[in-house]
Amino acid sequence: MPQEQLQTAMQQIEKRLEMLKRENPAEYERMLKELANALEEFNRDLHSIV
Amino acid sequence: MSFEQPRAQRNEPEEPELHERLDNLELRVHKLVGETKMNLQRIPGGEELASTAEGQSKLLKIQESARRFNQRVLGVAAMINTPTVFTGIAEGIGKHMGADWEQTLDPLINMGGRITATSLFTACVIMSMRTMKMYDQAEKTLNTMERKS
């Protein structure tokens, strides 16, 4: 993926995340927890498969 | 008139402040992103897995797991109201990213000690799409092989 395209997408994400953190920190926390749980599950799966 | 005692005097465990909890969570996600990358590097390539019966079964499990992970990351994208950005990154990766996925991923997880939720989230999108793409391609090859035999 071209770097500029990725940078633009990340800027959009950053704007949303900053707004969420400022306006609804509890939801921001929930989002981080969900990301952590998704990663944990994926890692567990990969460990058990290989 | 009664005054509430400070938490320390009540011997209650102190709940970390919100900013401290968020910092800890970001660190936890950062660590997990690094572990996931290492796990993905340990898995044999799709073509290699497709060459044996045992590998084929693993291939299907990895695919299933990657799809589940992808869905959960998409769920997070919906939470922060960026599903179209997710699709943009995902499509971009689908079209352009091959063996160089690590070069795209590394700067996101080694940002000179600075961890941001944006880079962590983007790293998750990249890892889920890369896994799906890699093993979907292997499945297609597998199906072609089966049709030929």
PDB file of C-alpha atoms in Angstrom:
ATOM      1  CA  MET A   1       0.000   0.000   0.000  1.00  0.00           C
ATOM      2  CA  PRO A   2       1.479   3.374  -0.916  1.00  0.00           C
ATOM      3  CA  GLN A   3       2.748   5.201   2.156  1.00  0.00           C
ATOM      4  CA  GLU A   4       0.830   8.424   1.370  1.00  0.00           C
ATOM      5  CA  GLN A   5      -2.463   6.509   1.202  1.00  0.00           C
ATOM      6  CA  LEU A   6      -1.715   4.860   4.529  1.00  0.00           C
ATOM      7  CA  GLN A   7      -0.749   8.195   6.090  1.00  0.00           C
ATOM      8  CA  THR A   8      -4.022   9.809   4.949  1.00  0.00           C
ATOM      9  CA  ALA A   9      -6.056   6.919   6.344  1.00  0.00           C
ATOM     10  CA  MET A  10      -4.166   7.108   9.640  1.00  0.00           C
ATOM     11  CA  GLN A  11      -4.760  10.856   9.908  1.00  0.00           C
ATOM     12  CA  GLN A  12      -8.495  10.257   9.571  1.00  0.00           C
ATOM     13  CA  ILE A  13      -8.375   7.549  12.230  1.00  0.00           C
ATOM     14  CA  GLU A  14      -6.320   9.766  14.532  1.00  0.00           C
ATOM     15  CA  LYS A  15      -8.867  12.582  14.251  1.00  0.00           C
ATOM     16  CA  ARG A  16     -11.679  10.215  15.242  1.00  0.00           C
ATOM     17  CA  LEU A  17      -9.704   8.701  18.092  1.00  0.00           C
ATOM     18  CA  GLU A  18      -8.701  12.062  19.524  1.00  0.00           C
ATOM     19  CA  MET A  19     -12.309  13.179  19.446  1.00  0.00           C
ATOM     20  CA  LEU A  20     -13.481   9.959  21.094  1.00  0.00           C
ATOM     21  CA  LYS A  21     -10.815  10.178  23.813  1.00  0.00           C
ATOM     22  CA  ARG A  22     -11.771  13.779  24.548  1.00  0.00           C
ATOM     23  CA  GLU A  23     -15.553  13.453  24.356  1.00  0.00           C
ATOM     24  CA  ASN A  24     -16.158   9.892  25.492  1.00  0.00           C
ATOM     25  CA  PRO A  25     -13.141   8.458  27.322  1.00  0.00           C
ATOM     26  CA  ALA A  26     -15.128   5.476  28.611  1.00  0.00           C
ATOM     27  CA  GLU A  27     -15.913   4.425  25.040  1.00  0.00           C
ATOM     28  CA  TYR A  28     -12.271   4.998  24.099  1.00  0.00           C
ATOM     29  CA  GLU A  29     -11.256   2.686  26.935  1.00  0.00           C
ATOM     30  CA  ARG A  30     -13.799   0.099  25.772  1.00  0.00           C
ATOM     31  CA  MET A  31     -12.354   0.303  22.265  1.00  0.00           C
ATOM     32  CA  LEU A  32      -8.802  -0.345  23.528  1.00  0.00           C
ATOM     33  CA  LYS A  33     -10.032  -3.272  25.634  1.00  0.00           C
ATOM     34  CA  GLU A  34     -11.810  -4.777  22.626  1.00  0.00           C
ATOM     35  CA  LEU A  35      -8.635  -4.449  20.551  1.00  0.00           C
ATOM     36  CA  ALA A  36      -6.631  -6.131  23.332  1.00  0.00           C
ATOM     37  CA  ASN A  37      -9.179  -8.965  23.653  1.00  0.00           C
ATOM     38  CA  ALA A  38      -9.271  -9.507  19.880  1.00  0.00           C
ATOM     39  CA  LEU A  39      -5.473  -9.713  19.775  1.00  0.00           C
ATOM     40  CA  GLU A  40      -5.369 -12.080  22.741  1.00  0.00           C
ATOM     41  CA  GLU A  41      -7.866 -14.433  21.104  1.00  0.00           C
ATOM     42  CA  PHE A  42      -6.009 -14.340  17.772  1.00  0.00           C
ATOM     43  CA  ASN A  43      -2.714 -15.075  19.528  1.00  0.00           C
ATOM     44  CA  ARG A  44      -4.233 -17.954  21.476  1.00  0.00           C
ATOM     45  CA  ASP A  45      -5.544 -19.428  18.217  1.00  0.00           C
ATOM     46  CA  LEU A  46      -2.214 -19.051  16.433  1.00  0.00           C
ATOM     47  CA  HIS A  47      -0.395 -20.677  19.359  1.00  0.00           C
ATOM     48  CA  SER A  48      -2.717 -23.673  19.412  1.00  0.00           C
ATOM     49  CA  ILE A  49      -2.582 -24.149  15.631  1.00  0.00           C
ATOM     50  CA  VAL A  50       1.190 -24.049  15.095  1.00  0.00           C
TER      51      VAL A  50
ATOM     52  CA  MET B   1     -22.937  16.152  58.978  1.00  0.00           C
ATOM     53  CA  SER B   2     -20.768  13.325  57.663  1.00  0.00           C
ATOM     54  CA  PHE B   3     -17.709  13.478  55.500  1.00  0.00           C
ATOM     55  CA  GLU B   4     -16.564  10.635  53.315  1.00  0.00           C
ATOM     56  CA  GLN B   5     -13.216   9.225  54.371  1.00  0.00           C
ATOM     57  CA  PRO B   6     -10.411   9.331  51.817  1.00  0.00           C
ATOM     58  CA  ARG B   7     -10.058   6.040  49.984  1.00  0.00           C
ATOM     59  CA  ALA B   8      -6.654   5.213  51.538  1.00  0.00           C
ATOM     60  CA  GLN B   9      -8.115   5.470  55.064  1.00  0.00           C
ATOM     61  CA  ARG B  10     -10.892   3.054  54.107  1.00  0.00           C
ATOM     62  CA  ASN B  11      -8.293   0.463  53.008  1.00  0.00           C
ATOM     63  CA  GLU B  12      -9.923   0.128  49.602  1.00  0.00           C
ATOM     64  CA  PRO B  13      -7.715  -0.623  46.617  1.00  0.00           C
ATOM     65  CA  GLU B  14      -7.320   2.564  44.670  1.00  0.00           C
ATOM     66  CA  GLU B  15      -8.614   2.402  41.137  1.00  0.00           C
ATOM     67  CA  PRO B  16      -6.067   3.859  38.714  1.00  0.00           C
ATOM     68  CA  GLU B  17      -7.021   7.163  37.225  1.00  0.00           C
ATOM     69  CA  LEU B  18      -8.482   7.060  33.735  1.00  0.00           C
ATOM     70  CA  HIS B  19      -5.353   8.384  31.987  1.00  0.00           C
ATOM     71  CA  GLU B  20      -3.254   5.785  33.815  1.00  0.00           C
ATOM     72  CA  ARG B  21      -5.646   3.007  32.781  1.00  0.00           C
ATOM     73  CA  LEU B  22      -5.523   4.186  29.174  1.00  0.00           C
ATOM     74  CA  ASP B  23      -1.706   4.296  29.205  1.00  0.00           C
ATOM     75  CA  ASN B  24      -1.611   0.750  30.606  1.00  0.00           C
ATOM     76  CA  LEU B  25      -4.088  -0.467  28.006  1.00  0.00           C
ATOM     77  CA  GLU B  26      -2.080   1.091  25.177  1.00  0.00           C
ATOM     78  CA  LEU B  27       1.036  -0.638  26.492  1.00  0.00           C
ATOM     79  CA  ARG B  28      -0.845  -3.949  26.697  1.00  0.00           C
ATOM     80  CA  VAL B  29      -2.119  -3.621  23.122  1.00  0.00           C
ATOM     81  CA  HIS B  30       1.377  -2.651  21.954  1.00  0.00           C
ATOM     82  CA  LYS B  31       2.843  -5.784  23.556  1.00  0.00           C
ATOM     83  CA  LEU B  32       0.104  -7.944  22.012  1.00  0.00           C
ATOM     84  CA  VAL B  33       0.669  -6.453  18.556  1.00  0.00           C
ATOM     85  CA  GLY B  34       4.371  -7.396  18.851  1.00  0.00           C
ATOM     86  CA  GLU B  35       3.499 -10.931  19.972  1.00  0.00           C
ATOM     87  CA  THR B  36       1.004 -11.347  17.135  1.00  0.00           C
ATOM     88  CA  LYS B  37       3.587 -10.247  14.605  1.00  0.00           C
ATOM     89  CA  MET B  38       6.054 -12.821  15.973  1.00  0.00           C
ATOM     90  CA  ASN B  39       3.405 -15.565  15.897  1.00  0.00           C
ATOM     91  CA  LEU B  40       2.531 -14.708  12.312  1.00  0.00           C
ATOM     92  CA  GLN B  41       6.199 -14.937  11.350  1.00  0.00           C
ATOM     93  CA  ARG B  42       6.371 -18.444  12.856  1.00  0.00           C
ATOM     94  CA  ILE B  43       3.517 -19.825  10.751  1.00  0.00           C
ATOM     95  CA  PRO B  44       4.596 -21.582   7.572  1.00  0.00           C
ATOM     96  CA  GLY B  45       3.512 -19.982   4.306  1.00  0.00           C
ATOM     97  CA  GLY B  46       0.148 -20.828   2.778  1.00  0.00           C
ATOM     98  CA  GLU B  47       1.620 -22.771  -0.125  1.00  0.00           C
ATOM     99  CA  GLU B  48       3.739 -24.853   2.240  1.00  0.00           C
ATOM    100  CA  LEU B  49       0.754 -25.653   4.444  1.00  0.00           C
ATOM    101  CA  ALA B  50      -1.376 -26.552   1.459  1.00  0.00           C
ATOM    102  CA  SER B  51       1.097 -29.253   0.445  1.00  0.00           C
ATOM    103  CA  THR B  52       0.219 -31.722   3.248  1.00  0.00           C
ATOM    104  CA  ALA B  53      -3.044 -32.981   4.744  1.00  0.00           C
ATOM    105  CA  GLU B  54      -2.023 -31.824   8.218  1.00  0.00           C
ATOM    106  CA  GLY B  55      -1.015 -28.441   6.841  1.00  0.00           C
ATOM    107  CA  GLN B  56      -4.340 -28.093   5.026  1.00  0.00           C
ATOM    108  CA  SER B  57      -6.220 -28.553   8.263  1.00  0.00           C
ATOM    109  CA  LYS B  58      -4.029 -25.880   9.902  1.00  0.00           C
ATOM    110  CA  LEU B  59      -4.605 -23.635   6.928  1.00  0.00           C
ATOM    111  CA  LEU B  60      -8.359 -23.778   7.407  1.00  0.00           C
ATOM    112  CA  LYS B  61      -8.024 -23.065  11.129  1.00  0.00           C
ATOM    113  CA  ILE B  62      -5.759 -20.068  10.502  1.00  0.00           C
ATOM    114  CA  GLN B  63      -8.218 -18.728   7.941  1.00  0.00           C
ATOM    115  CA  GLU B  64     -11.130 -19.105  10.316  1.00  0.00           C
ATOM    116  CA  SER B  65      -9.215 -17.403  13.107  1.00  0.00           C
ATOM    117  CA  ALA B  66      -8.008 -14.575  10.833  1.00  0.00           C
ATOM    118  CA  ARG B  67     -11.586 -13.945   9.671  1.00  0.00           C
ATOM    119  CA  ARG B  68     -12.771 -13.776  13.269  1.00  0.00           C
ATOM    120  CA  PHE B  69      -9.958 -11.374  14.139  1.00  0.00           C
ATOM    121  CA  ASN B  70     -10.755  -9.308  11.056  1.00  0.00           C
ATOM    122  CA  GLN B  71     -14.395  -9.066  12.089  1.00  0.00           C
ATOM    123  CA  ARG B  72     -13.471  -7.933  15.583  1.00  0.00           C
ATOM    124  CA  VAL B  73     -11.109  -5.269  14.242  1.00  0.00           C
ATOM    125  CA  LEU B  74     -13.899  -4.171  11.901  1.00  0.00           C
ATOM    126  CA  GLY B  75     -16.122  -3.972  14.996  1.00  0.00           C
ATOM    127  CA  VAL B  76     -13.583  -1.605  16.579  1.00  0.00           C
ATOM    128  CA  ALA B  77     -13.578   0.459  13.363  1.00  0.00           C
ATOM    129  CA  ALA B  78     -17.349   0.751  13.706  1.00  0.00           C
ATOM    130  CA  MET B  79     -16.959   1.813  17.354  1.00  0.00           C
ATOM    131  CA  ILE B  80     -14.748   4.711  16.335  1.00  0.00           C
ATOM    132  CA  ASN B  81     -16.919   5.358  13.309  1.00  0.00           C
ATOM    133  CA  THR B  82     -14.240   4.665  10.729  1.00  0.00           C
ATOM    134  CA  PRO B  83     -15.481   1.622   8.805  1.00  0.00           C
ATOM    135  CA  THR B  84     -14.787   3.312   5.465  1.00  0.00           C
ATOM    136  CA  VAL B  85     -11.227   4.099   6.520  1.00  0.00           C
ATOM    137  CA  PHE B  86     -10.860   0.447   7.525  1.00  0.00           C
ATOM    138  CA  THR B  87     -12.111  -0.629   4.091  1.00  0.00           C
ATOM    139  CA  GLY B  88      -9.698   1.845   2.472  1.00  0.00           C
ATOM    140  CA  ILE B  89      -6.696   0.440   4.301  1.00  0.00           C
ATOM    141  CA  ALA B  90      -7.894  -3.120   3.752  1.00  0.00           C
ATOM    142  CA  GLU B  91      -8.363  -2.621   0.010  1.00  0.00           C
ATOM    143  CA  GLY B  92      -5.039  -0.837  -0.280  1.00  0.00           C
ATOM    144  CA  ILE B  93      -3.339  -3.732   1.435  1.00  0.00           C
ATOM    145  CA  GLY B  94      -5.205  -6.245  -0.702  1.00  0.00           C
ATOM    146  CA  LYS B  95      -3.949  -4.557  -3.856  1.00  0.00           C
ATOM    147  CA  HIS B  96      -0.462  -3.525  -2.891  1.00  0.00           C
ATOM    148  CA  MET B  97       0.881  -5.478   0.014  1.00  0.00           C
ATOM    149  CA  GLY B  98       2.774  -8.682  -0.492  1.00  0.00           C
ATOM    150  CA  ALA B  99       5.932  -9.905   1.145  1.00  0.00           C
ATOM    151  CA  ASP B 100       6.662  -6.354   2.321  1.00  0.00           C
ATOM    152  CA  TRP B 101       3.961  -6.407   4.999  1.00  0.00           C
ATOM    153  CA  GLU B 102       6.560  -6.287   7.742  1.00  0.00           C
ATOM    154  CA  GLN B 103       8.091  -3.092   6.350  1.00  0.00           C
ATOM    155  CA  THR B 104       4.644  -1.494   6.518  1.00  0.00           C
ATOM    156  CA  LEU B 105       3.996  -2.830   9.990  1.00  0.00           C
ATOM    157  CA  ASP B 106       7.336  -2.167  11.681  1.00  0.00           C
ATOM    158  CA  PRO B 107       7.243   1.649  11.706  1.00  0.00           C
ATOM    159  CA  LEU B 108       3.799   1.458  13.295  1.00  0.00           C
ATOM    160  CA  ILE B 109       4.950  -0.618  16.222  1.00  0.00           C
ATOM    161  CA  ASN B 110       8.402   0.947  16.633  1.00  0.00           C
ATOM    162  CA  MET B 111       7.509   4.595  16.750  1.00  0.00           C
ATOM    163  CA  GLY B 112      10.546   5.709  18.723  1.00  0.00           C
ATOM    164  CA  GLY B 113       8.927   4.813  22.017  1.00  0.00           C
ATOM    165  CA  ARG B 114       5.746   6.731  21.179  1.00  0.00           C
ATOM    166  CA  ILE B 115       2.710   4.465  21.241  1.00  0.00           C
ATOM    167  CA  THR B 116      -0.492   5.737  19.704  1.00  0.00           C
ATOM    168  CA  ALA B 117      -3.884   4.061  19.507  1.00  0.00           C
ATOM    169  CA  THR B 118      -3.964   4.980  15.809  1.00  0.00           C
ATOM    170  CA  SER B 119      -0.777   3.116  14.965  1.00  0.00           C
ATOM    171  CA  LEU B 120      -1.884   0.123  17.050  1.00  0.00           C
ATOM    172  CA  PHE B 121      -5.290  -0.007  15.398  1.00  0.00           C
ATOM    173  CA  THR B 122      -3.725   0.328  11.920  1.00  0.00           C
ATOM    174  CA  ALA B 123      -1.250  -2.444  12.774  1.00  0.00           C
ATOM    175  CA  CYS B 124      -4.213  -4.704  13.655  1.00  0.00           C
ATOM    176  CA  VAL B 125      -5.936  -3.928  10.343  1.00  0.00           C
ATOM    177  CA  ILE B 126      -2.732  -4.742   8.467  1.00  0.00           C
ATOM    178  CA  MET B 127      -2.136  -8.016  10.329  1.00  0.00           C
ATOM    179  CA  SER B 128      -5.689  -9.255   9.912  1.00  0.00           C
ATOM    180  CA  MET B 129      -5.790  -8.371   6.199  1.00  0.00           C
ATOM    181  CA  ARG B 130      -2.354  -9.783   5.546  1.00  0.00           C
ATOM    182  CA  THR B 131      -3.293 -13.094   7.153  1.00  0.00           C
ATOM    183  CA  MET B 132      -6.593 -13.300   5.327  1.00  0.00           C
ATOM    184  CA  LYS B 133      -4.979 -12.440   2.004  1.00  0.00           C
ATOM    185  CA  MET B 134      -2.087 -14.844   2.403  1.00  0.00           C
ATOM    186  CA  TYR B 135      -4.202 -17.828   3.371  1.00  0.00           C
ATOM    187  CA  ASP B 136      -7.110 -17.075   1.032  1.00  0.00           C
ATOM    188  CA  GLN B 137      -4.613 -17.197  -1.807  1.00  0.00           C
ATOM    189  CA  ALA B 138      -3.378 -20.545  -0.532  1.00  0.00           C
ATOM    190  CA  GLU B 139      -6.934 -21.865  -0.410  1.00  0.00           C
ATOM    191  CA  LYS B 140      -7.483 -20.848  -4.026  1.00  0.00           C
ATOM    192  CA  THR B 141      -4.311 -22.705  -5.013  1.00  0.00           C
ATOM    193  CA  LEU B 142      -5.503 -25.685  -3.007  1.00  0.00           C
ATOM    194  CA  ASN B 143      -8.874 -25.697  -4.767  1.00  0.00           C
ATOM    195  CA  THR B 144      -7.168 -25.490  -8.155  1.00  0.00           C
ATOM    196  CA  MET B 145      -4.932 -28.417  -7.217  1.00  0.00           C
ATOM    197  CA  GLU B 146      -7.950 -30.460  -6.130  1.00  0.00           C
ATOM    198  CA  ARG B 147      -9.800 -29.725  -9.361  1.00  0.00           C
ATOM    199  CA  LYS B 148      -6.771 -30.832 -11.410  1.00  0.00           C
ATOM    200  CA  SER B 149      -6.279 -34.114  -9.522  1.00  0.00           C
TER     201      SER B 149
END
